[in-house]
XYZ file of C-alpha atoms in Angstrom:
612
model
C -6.684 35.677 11.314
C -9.065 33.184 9.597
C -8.883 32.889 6.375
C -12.937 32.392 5.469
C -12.957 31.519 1.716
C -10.530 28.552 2.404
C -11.086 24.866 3.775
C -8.519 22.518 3.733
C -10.107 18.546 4.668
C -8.657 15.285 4.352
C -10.955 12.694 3.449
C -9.989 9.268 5.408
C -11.617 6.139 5.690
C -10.557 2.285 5.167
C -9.964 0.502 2.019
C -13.032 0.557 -0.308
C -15.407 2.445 1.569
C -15.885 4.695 -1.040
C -13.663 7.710 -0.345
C -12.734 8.201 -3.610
C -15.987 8.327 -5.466
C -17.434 10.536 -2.803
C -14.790 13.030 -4.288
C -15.895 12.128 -7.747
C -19.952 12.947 -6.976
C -18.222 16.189 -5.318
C -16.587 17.348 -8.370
C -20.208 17.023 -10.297
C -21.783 18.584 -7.601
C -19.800 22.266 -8.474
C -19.578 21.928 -12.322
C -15.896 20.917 -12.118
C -16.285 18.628 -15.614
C -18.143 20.334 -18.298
C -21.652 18.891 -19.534
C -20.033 17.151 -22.386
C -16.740 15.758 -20.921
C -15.919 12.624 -20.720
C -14.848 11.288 -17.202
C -13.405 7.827 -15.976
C -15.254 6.867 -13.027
C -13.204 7.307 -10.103
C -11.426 10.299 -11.638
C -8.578 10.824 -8.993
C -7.143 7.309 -8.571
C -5.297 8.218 -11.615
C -2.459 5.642 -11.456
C -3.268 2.631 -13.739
C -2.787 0.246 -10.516
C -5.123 2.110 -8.123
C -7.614 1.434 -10.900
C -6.880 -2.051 -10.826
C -6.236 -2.489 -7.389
C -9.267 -0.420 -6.288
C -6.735 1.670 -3.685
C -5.232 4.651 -3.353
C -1.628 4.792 -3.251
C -0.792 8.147 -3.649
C -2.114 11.074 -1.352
C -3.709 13.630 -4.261
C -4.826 17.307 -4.106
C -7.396 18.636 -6.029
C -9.732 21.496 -5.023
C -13.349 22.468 -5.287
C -14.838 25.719 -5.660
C -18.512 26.073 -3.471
C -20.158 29.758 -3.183
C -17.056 31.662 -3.151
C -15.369 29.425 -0.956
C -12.206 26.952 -1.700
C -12.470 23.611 -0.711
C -8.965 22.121 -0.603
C -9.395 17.948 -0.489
C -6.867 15.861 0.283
C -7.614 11.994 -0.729
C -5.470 9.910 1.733
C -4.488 6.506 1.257
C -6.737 4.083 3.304
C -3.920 1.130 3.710
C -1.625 1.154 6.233
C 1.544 0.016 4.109
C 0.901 3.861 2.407
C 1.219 5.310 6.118
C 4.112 7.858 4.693
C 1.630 9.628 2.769
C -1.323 9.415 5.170
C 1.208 11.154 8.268
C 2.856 13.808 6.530
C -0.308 15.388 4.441
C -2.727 15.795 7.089
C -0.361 18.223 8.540
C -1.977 20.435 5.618
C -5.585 20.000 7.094
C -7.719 21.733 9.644
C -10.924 19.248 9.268
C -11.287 15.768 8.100
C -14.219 13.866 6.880
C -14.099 10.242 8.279
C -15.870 7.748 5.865
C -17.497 4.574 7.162
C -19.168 2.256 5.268
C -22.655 1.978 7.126
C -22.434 -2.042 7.110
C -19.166 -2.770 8.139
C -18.578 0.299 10.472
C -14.964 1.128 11.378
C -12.298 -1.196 10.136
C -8.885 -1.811 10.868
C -7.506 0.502 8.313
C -9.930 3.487 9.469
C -8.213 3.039 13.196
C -4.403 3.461 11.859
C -5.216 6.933 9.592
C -8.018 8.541 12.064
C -5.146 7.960 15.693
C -3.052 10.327 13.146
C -6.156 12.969 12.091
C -6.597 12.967 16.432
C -3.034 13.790 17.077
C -3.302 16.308 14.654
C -5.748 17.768 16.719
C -8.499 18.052 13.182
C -12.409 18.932 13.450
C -13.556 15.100 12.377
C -17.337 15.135 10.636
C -18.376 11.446 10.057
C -19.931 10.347 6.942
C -21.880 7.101 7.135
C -21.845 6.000 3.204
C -23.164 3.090 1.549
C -26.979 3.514 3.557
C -28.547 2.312 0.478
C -26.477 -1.532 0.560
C -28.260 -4.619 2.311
C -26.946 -5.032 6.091
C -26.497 -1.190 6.324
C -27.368 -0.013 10.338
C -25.856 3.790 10.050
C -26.817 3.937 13.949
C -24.558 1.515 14.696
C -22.089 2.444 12.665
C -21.809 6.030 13.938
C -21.733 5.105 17.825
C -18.832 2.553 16.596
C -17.202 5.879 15.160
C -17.114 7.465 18.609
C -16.280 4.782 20.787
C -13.535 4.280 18.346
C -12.358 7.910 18.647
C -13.090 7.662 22.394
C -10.349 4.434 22.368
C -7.617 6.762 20.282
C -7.758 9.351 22.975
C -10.018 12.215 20.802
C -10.398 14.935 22.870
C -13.834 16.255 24.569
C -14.129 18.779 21.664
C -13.328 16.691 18.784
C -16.145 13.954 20.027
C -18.612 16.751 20.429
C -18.154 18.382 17.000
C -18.305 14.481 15.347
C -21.499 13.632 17.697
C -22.951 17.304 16.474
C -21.737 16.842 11.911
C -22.818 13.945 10.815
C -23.975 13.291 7.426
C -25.636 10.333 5.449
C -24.635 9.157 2.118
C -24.330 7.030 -0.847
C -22.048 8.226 -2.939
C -21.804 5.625 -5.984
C -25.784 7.258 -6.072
C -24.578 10.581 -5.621
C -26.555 11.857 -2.898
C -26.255 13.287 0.944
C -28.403 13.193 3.860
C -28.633 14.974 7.581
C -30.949 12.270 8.045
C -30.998 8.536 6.722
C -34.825 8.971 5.430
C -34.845 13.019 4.420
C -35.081 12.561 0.710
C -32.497 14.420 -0.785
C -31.170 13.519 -3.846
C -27.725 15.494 -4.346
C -24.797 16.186 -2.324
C -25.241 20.022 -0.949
C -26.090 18.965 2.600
C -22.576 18.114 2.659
C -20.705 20.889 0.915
C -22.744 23.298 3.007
C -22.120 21.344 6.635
C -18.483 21.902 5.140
C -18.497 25.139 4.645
C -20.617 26.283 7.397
C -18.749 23.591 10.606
C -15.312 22.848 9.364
C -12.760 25.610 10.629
C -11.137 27.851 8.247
C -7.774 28.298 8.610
C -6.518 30.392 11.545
C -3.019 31.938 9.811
C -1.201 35.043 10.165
C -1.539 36.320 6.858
C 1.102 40.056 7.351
C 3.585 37.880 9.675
C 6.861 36.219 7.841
C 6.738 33.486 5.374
C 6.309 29.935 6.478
C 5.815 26.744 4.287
C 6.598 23.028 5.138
C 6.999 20.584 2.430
C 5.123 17.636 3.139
C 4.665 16.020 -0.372
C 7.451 15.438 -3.576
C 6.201 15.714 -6.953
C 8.886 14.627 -9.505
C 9.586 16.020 -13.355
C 11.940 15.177 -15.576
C 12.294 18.841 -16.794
C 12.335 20.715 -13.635
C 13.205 18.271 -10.816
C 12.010 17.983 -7.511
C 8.511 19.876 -6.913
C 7.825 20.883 -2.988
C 3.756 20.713 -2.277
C 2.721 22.029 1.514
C 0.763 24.681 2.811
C 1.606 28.340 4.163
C 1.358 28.615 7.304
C 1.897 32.271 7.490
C 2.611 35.256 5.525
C 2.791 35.051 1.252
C 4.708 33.301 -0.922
C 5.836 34.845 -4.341
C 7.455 33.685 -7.889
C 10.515 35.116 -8.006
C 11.350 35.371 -4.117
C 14.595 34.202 -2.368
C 13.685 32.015 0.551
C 15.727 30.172 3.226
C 15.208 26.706 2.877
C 15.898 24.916 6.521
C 16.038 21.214 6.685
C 15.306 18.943 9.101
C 18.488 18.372 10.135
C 18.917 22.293 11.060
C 21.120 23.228 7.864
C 20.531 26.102 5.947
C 20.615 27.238 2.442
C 19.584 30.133 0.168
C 16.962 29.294 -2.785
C 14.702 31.385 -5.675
C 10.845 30.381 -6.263
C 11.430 29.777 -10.112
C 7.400 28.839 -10.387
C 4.711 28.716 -8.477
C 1.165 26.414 -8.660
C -2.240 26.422 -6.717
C -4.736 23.684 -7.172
C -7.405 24.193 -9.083
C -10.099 21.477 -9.769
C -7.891 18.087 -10.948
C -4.976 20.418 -12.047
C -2.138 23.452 -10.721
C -2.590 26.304 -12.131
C 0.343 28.652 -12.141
C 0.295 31.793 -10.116
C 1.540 34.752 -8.931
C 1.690 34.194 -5.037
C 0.102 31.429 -2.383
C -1.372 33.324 0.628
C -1.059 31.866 4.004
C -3.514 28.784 4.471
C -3.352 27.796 1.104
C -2.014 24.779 -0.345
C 0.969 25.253 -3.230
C 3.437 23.914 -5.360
C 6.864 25.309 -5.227
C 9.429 25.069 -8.327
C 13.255 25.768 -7.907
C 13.997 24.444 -4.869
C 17.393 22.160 -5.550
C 17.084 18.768 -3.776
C 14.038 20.117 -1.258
C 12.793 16.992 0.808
C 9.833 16.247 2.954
C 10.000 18.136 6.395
C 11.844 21.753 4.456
C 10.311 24.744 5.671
C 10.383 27.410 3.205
C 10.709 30.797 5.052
C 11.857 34.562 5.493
C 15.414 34.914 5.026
C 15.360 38.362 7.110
C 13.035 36.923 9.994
C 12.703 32.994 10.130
C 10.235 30.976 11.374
C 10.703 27.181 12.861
C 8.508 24.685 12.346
C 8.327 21.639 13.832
C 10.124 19.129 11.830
C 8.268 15.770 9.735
C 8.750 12.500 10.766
C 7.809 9.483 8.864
C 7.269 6.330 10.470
C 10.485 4.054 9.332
C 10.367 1.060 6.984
C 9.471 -2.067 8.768
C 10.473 -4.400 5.477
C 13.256 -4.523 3.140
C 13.603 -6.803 -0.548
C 16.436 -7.417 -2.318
C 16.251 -6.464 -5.668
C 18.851 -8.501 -8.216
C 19.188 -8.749 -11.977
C 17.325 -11.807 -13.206
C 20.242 -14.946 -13.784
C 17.166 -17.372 -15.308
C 17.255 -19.413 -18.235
C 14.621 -17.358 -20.058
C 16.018 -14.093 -19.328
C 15.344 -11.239 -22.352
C 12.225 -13.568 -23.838
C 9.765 -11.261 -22.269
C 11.281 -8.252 -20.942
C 13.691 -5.481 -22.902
C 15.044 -4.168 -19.606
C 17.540 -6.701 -17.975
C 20.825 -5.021 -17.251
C 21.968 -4.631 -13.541
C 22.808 -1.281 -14.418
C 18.922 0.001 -15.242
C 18.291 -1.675 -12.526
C 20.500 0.391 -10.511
C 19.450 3.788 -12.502
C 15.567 3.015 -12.224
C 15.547 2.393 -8.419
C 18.171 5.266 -7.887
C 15.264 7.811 -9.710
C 12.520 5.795 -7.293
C 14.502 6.867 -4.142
C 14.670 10.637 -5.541
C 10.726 10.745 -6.279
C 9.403 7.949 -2.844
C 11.021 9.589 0.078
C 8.684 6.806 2.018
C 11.253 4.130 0.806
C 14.651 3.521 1.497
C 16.648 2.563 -1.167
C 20.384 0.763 -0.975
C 22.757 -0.341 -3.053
C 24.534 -3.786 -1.345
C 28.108 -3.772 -0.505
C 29.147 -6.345 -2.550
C 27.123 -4.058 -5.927
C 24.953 -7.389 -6.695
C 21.999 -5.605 -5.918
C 19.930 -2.971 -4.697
C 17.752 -3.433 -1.034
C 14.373 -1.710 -0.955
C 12.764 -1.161 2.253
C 9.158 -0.236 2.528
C 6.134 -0.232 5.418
C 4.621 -3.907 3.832
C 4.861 -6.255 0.710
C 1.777 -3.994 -0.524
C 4.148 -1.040 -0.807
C 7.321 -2.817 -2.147
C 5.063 -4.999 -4.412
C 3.744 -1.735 -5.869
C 7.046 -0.644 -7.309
C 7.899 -4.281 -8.472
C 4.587 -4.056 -10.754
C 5.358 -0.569 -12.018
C 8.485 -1.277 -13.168
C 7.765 -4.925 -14.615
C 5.075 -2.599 -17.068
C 8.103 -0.556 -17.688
C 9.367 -3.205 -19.633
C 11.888 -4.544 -16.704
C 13.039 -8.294 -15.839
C 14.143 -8.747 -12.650
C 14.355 -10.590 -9.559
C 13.699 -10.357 -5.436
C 14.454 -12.608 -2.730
C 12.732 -13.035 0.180
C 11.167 -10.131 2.123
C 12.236 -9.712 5.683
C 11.164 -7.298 8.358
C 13.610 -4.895 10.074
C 14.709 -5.040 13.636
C 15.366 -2.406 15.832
C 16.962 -2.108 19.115
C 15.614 -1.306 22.757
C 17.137 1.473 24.925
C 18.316 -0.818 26.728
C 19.752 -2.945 23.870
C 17.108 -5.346 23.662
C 16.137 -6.913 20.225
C 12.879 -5.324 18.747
C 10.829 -5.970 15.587
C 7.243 -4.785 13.858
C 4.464 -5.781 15.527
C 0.968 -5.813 13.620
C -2.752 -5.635 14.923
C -4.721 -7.942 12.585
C -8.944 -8.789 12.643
C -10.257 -11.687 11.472
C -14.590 -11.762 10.813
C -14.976 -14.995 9.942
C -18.113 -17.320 10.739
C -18.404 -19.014 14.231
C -17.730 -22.279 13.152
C -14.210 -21.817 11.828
C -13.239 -19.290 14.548
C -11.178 -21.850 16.450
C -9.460 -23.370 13.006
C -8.417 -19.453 12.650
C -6.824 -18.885 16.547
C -4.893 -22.036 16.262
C -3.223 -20.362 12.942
C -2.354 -17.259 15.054
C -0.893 -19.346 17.726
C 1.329 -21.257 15.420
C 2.689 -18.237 13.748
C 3.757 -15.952 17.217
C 0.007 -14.225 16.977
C -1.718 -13.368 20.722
C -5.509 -12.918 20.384
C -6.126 -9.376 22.507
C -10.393 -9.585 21.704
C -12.857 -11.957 20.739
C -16.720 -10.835 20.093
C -19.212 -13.620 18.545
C -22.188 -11.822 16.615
C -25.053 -13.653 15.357
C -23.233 -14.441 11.540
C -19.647 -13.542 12.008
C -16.974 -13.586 14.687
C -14.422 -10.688 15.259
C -10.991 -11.877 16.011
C -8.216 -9.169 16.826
C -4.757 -10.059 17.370
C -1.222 -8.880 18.094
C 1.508 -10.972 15.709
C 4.998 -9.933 14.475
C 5.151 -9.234 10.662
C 6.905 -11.861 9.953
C 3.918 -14.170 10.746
C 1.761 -12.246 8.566
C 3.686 -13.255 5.628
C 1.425 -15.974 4.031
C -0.608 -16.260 6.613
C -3.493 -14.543 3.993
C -4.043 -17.971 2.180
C -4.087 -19.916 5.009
C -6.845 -17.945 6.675
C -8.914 -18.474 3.688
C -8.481 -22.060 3.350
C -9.433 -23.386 6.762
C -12.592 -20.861 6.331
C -13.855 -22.083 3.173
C -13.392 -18.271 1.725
C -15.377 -16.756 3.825
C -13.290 -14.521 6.246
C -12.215 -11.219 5.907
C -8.607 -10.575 7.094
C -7.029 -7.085 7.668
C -3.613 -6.238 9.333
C -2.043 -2.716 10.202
C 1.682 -1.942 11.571
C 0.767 -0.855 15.410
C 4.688 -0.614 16.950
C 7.754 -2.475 17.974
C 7.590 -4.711 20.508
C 9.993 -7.170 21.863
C 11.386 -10.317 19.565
C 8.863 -12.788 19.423
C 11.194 -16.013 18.743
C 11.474 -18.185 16.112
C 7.658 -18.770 13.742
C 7.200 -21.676 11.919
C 7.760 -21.140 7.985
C 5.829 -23.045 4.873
C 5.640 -26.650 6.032
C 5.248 -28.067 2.402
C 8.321 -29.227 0.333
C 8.185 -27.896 -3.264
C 8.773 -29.478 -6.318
C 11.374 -28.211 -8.741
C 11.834 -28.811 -12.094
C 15.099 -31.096 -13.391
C 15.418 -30.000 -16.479
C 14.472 -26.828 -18.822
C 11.902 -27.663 -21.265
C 7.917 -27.208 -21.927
C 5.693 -28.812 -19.115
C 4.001 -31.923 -20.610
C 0.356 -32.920 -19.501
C 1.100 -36.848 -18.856
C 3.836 -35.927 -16.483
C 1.431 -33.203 -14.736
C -1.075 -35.874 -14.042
C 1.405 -37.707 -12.272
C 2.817 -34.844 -10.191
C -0.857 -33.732 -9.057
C -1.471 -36.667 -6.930
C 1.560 -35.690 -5.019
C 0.546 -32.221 -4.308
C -0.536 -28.866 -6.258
C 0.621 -27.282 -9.325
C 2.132 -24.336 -9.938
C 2.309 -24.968 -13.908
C 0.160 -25.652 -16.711
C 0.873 -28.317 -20.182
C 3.197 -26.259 -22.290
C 4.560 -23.703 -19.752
C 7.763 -23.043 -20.367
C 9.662 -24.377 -17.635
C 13.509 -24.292 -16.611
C 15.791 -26.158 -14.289
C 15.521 -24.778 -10.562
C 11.927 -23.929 -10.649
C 9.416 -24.601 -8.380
C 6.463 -26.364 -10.096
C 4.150 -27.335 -7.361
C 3.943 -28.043 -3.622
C 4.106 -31.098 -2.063
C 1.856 -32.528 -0.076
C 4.802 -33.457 2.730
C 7.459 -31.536 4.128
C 11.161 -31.683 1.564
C 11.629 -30.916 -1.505
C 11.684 -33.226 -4.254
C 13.051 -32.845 -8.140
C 10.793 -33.318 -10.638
C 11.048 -34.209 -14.339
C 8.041 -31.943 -16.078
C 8.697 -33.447 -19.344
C 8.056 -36.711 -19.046
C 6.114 -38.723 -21.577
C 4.201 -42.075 -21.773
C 6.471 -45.397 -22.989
C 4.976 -46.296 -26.102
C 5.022 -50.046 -26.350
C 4.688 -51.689 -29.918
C 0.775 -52.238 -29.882
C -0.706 -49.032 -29.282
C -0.632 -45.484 -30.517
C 0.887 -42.383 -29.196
C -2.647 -41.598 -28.335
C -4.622 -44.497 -26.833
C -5.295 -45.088 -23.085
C -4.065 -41.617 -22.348
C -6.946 -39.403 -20.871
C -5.242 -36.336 -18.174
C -7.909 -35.152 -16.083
C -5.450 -31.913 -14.604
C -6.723 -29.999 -12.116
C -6.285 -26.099 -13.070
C -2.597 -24.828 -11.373
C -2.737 -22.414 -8.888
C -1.664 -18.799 -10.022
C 0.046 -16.395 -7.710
C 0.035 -12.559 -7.352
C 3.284 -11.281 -7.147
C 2.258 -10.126 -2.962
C 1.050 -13.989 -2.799
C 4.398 -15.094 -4.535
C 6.920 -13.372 -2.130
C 4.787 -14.621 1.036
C 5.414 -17.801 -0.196
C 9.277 -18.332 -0.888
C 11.987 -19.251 1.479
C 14.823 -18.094 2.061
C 16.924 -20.001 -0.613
C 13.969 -19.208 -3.152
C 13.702 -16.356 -5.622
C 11.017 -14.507 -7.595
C 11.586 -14.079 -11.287
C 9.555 -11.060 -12.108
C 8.816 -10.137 -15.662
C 6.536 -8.399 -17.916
C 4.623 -10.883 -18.698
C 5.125 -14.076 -15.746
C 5.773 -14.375 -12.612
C 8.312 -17.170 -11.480
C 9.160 -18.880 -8.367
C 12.540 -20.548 -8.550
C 15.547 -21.811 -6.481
C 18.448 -19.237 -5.932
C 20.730 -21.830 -6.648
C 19.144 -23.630 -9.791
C 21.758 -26.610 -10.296
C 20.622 -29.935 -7.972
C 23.934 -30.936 -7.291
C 25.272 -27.255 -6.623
C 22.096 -26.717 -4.038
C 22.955 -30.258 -2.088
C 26.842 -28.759 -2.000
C 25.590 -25.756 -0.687
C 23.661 -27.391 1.878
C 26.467 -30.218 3.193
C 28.762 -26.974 3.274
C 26.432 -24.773 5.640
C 25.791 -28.113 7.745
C 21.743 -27.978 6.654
C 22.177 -32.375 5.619
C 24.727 -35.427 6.443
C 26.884 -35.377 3.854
């Protein structure tokens, strides 16, 4: 039975195409805000680092109201390291809208969430946005949509309902178009081809209740908070339900409360009829995959799964010198109680304590992911630090060694196409396309994740600044050997005091800094990067002789060149595996895990790494 006042679409598209304030112009569109409110712009990235960012990181609902009709939107995440999220909620969908950016066409990032909307077996309408920008060629941009979705195996009926819905747009000018030149200033043309082509859902409304969890909301009053859709029969406060698990178990559980989503918010309810979206209170310890059902006469669903971590980071209470200067929270043991709540509210990470209790190892789908919690929890007031990230291996069924392989594009310009390739080639990459266009190059390749790390910077320096470089998780494929790590020594500081500028304009003809005069600076710490492989200890604090003819002053003029700053994802490409990163509220620190000279050349004769 369809259920005609209901629509349930997902809204994908790659990273800053504009997915999120087409949802914005949608909201104004049906009177969501009233005339006087005050909005942010890009209402539903909420989270202060999506703002910041300019991501998504968390899948949202909201829903829209449109003659009569309920439009429930899903906003996926557009980055691959979010992937968890992306999988599980377009299981609540029946349509999607994919998003392209009518200058750039379909990017890396659109391929990895539109395979999953195909599989799914989702009505796709393409939206060409961004017609307005300079470079913008929506024809081409909507035949790249279907050969892409011819490549990912869409199905005769899913490329003749794109070819047949496709609308124009700019969103950041609030407007939609069934043709690129038509005129129309608002965004109706797309509500109605919504509400009119999209399917409603098709749900047995008077059979017996099924609902699958596919998303965790987390409060501290009433615990875990299962959000899916009903895939048949009604849901009511108050009811026992059987709760089955993915595993097969069973248990007995009340509805204590019961939400809808209406506009930005829930509001409470009374029941959630099949092909709805809700929000269940009261079920103890419910996880992603549960299907909620009739205890009398239960229905199985298939069960969830989520694509498994392909990274993991140590996470380690901070042992620096300046430890409790800039952070409040420093104990092992909030460290232990702050990532033991993350693992009950991110079922997309997993989240260990170590044997040995000297820390706790995070594993993620990318330093994007695991970097995200690192920066929440640094504004929560937390010191802290990580070692090294490393990629997870797997093995074959027939025992062979396995590991994360990515798909990554380069568009660069012609000229530094080749400078690019040879990077690749050095760190395990295999190019699998090449196309030359009249300003840019495409470059796709195959490399193991571990190459990726760092390999961002690099890209960008042999192009002048002037490539664009994604990467996506694709599968496992067989060990690719050893890659060649950072080729630079570092220099480490000797002593803990305050960098001084006449020893910085010393150091900077040996390579770059890391430091500025006056940074506080600590023995163990890398300062700079040499310009030769090996590291080399530094003294930071070093001042001019003063003879008995001159002033402190005289003959000293320190021409420093500004020290390079790192982002905490650019910071834990860049350490080895004997280096740390210091993270705190207020710096982040690159340092040796072993700060003492002579206890790091001990170290080294004892593990055979020098001649003693």
């Amino acid at each position: 039975m369809l259920q005609e006042h209901i629509r349930n679409i997902a809204i994908i598209a790659h990273v800053d195409h504009g997915k999120t304030t087409l949802v914005d112009k949608l909201l104004r569109a049906t009177d969501a805000f009233r005339d006087n409110q005050q909005v942010e712009e890009r209402v539903l990235d909420s989270n202060d680092q999506e703002r910041e960012r300019g991501i998504t990181i968390l899948a949202k609902n909201i829903s829209i109201g449109y003659h009569g009709i309920k439009i429930n939107v899903i906003d996926t995440p557009g980055h691959a390291d979010f992937g968890g999220e992306v999988e599980r909620v377009l299981k609540m969908a029946d349509g999607a809208l994919l998003l392209v950016d009518a200058a750039e066409g379909p990017m890396p990032q659109t391929r990895f969430v539109l395979r999953h909307a195909i599989d799914a077996g989702l009505s796709i309408m393409v939206v060409i946005n961004k017609i307005d920008r300079d470079g913008a060629n929506p024809e081409k941009a909507l035949n790249d949509c279907l050969d892409l979705m011819m490549d990912l195996g869409a199905t005769d009926g899913q490329l003749e309902f794109a070819m047949e819905h496709v609308v124009y747009a700019s969103a950041a000018n609030g407007f939609a178009r069934l043709d690129p030149t038509d005129g129309n200033e608002d965004m109706f043309p797309l509500l109605d081809m919504i509400v009119d082509a999209l399917p409603a859902p098709d749900v047995d409304v008077d059979g017996p209740l099924a609902m699958q969890c596919v998303t965790i909301d987390h409060s501290d009053y009433v615990g875990r908070i299962g959000i899916g859709r009903v895939y048949s029969g009604t849901i009511h406060d108050g009811d026992r339900i059987l709760v089955v698990k993915n595993d097969g178990s069973r248990a007995m559980a009340q509805v204590k409360q019961l939400f809808t989503f209406d506009y930005l918010g829930r509001k409470e309810c009374q029941e959630v009829v099949a092909g709805d979206i809700g929000a269940v209170v009261g079920i103890d310890g419910t996880d992603i995959g549960d299907v909620y059902t009739d205890p009398d006469n239960p229905v199985e669903l298939d069960p969830i799964e989520i694509d498994p971590p392909t990274m993991s980071i140590v996470f380690e209470p901070s042992t620096s010198p300046l430890v409790g200067r800039e952070g409040d929270v420093v104990s092992g043991r909030q460290l232990k109680e702050r990532l033991e709540q993350e693992r009950e509210n991110n079922v997309t990470m997993h989240i260990e304590e170590l044997p040995d209790k000297t820390g706790m190892e995070v594993s993620g789908r990318g330093i994007l992911h695991l970097s995200v919690l690192m920066e929440q929890m640094r504004r929560e007031g937390f010191e802290f630090q990580v070692g090294r990230p490393r990629v997870l291996f797997k093995r074959g069924e027939g025992g062979e060694r396995l590991e994360p392989i990515e798909q990554a594009v380069v568009e660069c310009p012609g000229e530094h196409s080749g400078k690019v390739i040879e990077l690749f080639g050095n760190v395990g990459g295999t190019m699998s396309n090449m196309e030359a266009g009249t300003a840019q190059t495409h470059l796709e390749f195959r490399i193991p994740t571990r190459g990726i790390m760092g390999l961002k910077n690099r890209i960008l320096n042999v192009t002048h600044g002037e490539a664009v470089f994604y990467h996506t998780f694709l599968e496992y494929g067989p060990f690719a050997g050893e890659i060649g790590t950072r080729q630079n020594g570092a220099m480490i500081s000797m002593s803990t005091e305050k960098a001084v500028a006449y020893a910085l304009g010393t150091l900077q003809e040996r390579g770059q800094l890391f430091v500025g005069p006056g940074t506080e600076c600590y023995e163990g710490m890398l300062v700079g990067e040499r310009s030769r492989p090996g590291d080399m200890v530094v003294n930071i604090a070093r001042t001019k002789n003063l003879g008995n003819q001159r002033s402190s002053t005289a003959d000293i003029s320190v021409q420093l060149t500004p020290p390079r700053a790192f982002t905490l994802e650019e910071a834990l490409e860049y350490i080895m595996d004997d280096e740390l990163v210091e993270v705190t509220p207020k710096s982040i620190r690159m340092r040796k895990r072993i700060l003492n000279e002579t206890e790091r050349r001990k170290w080294r004769v004892r593990h055979g790494m020098v001649d003693k």
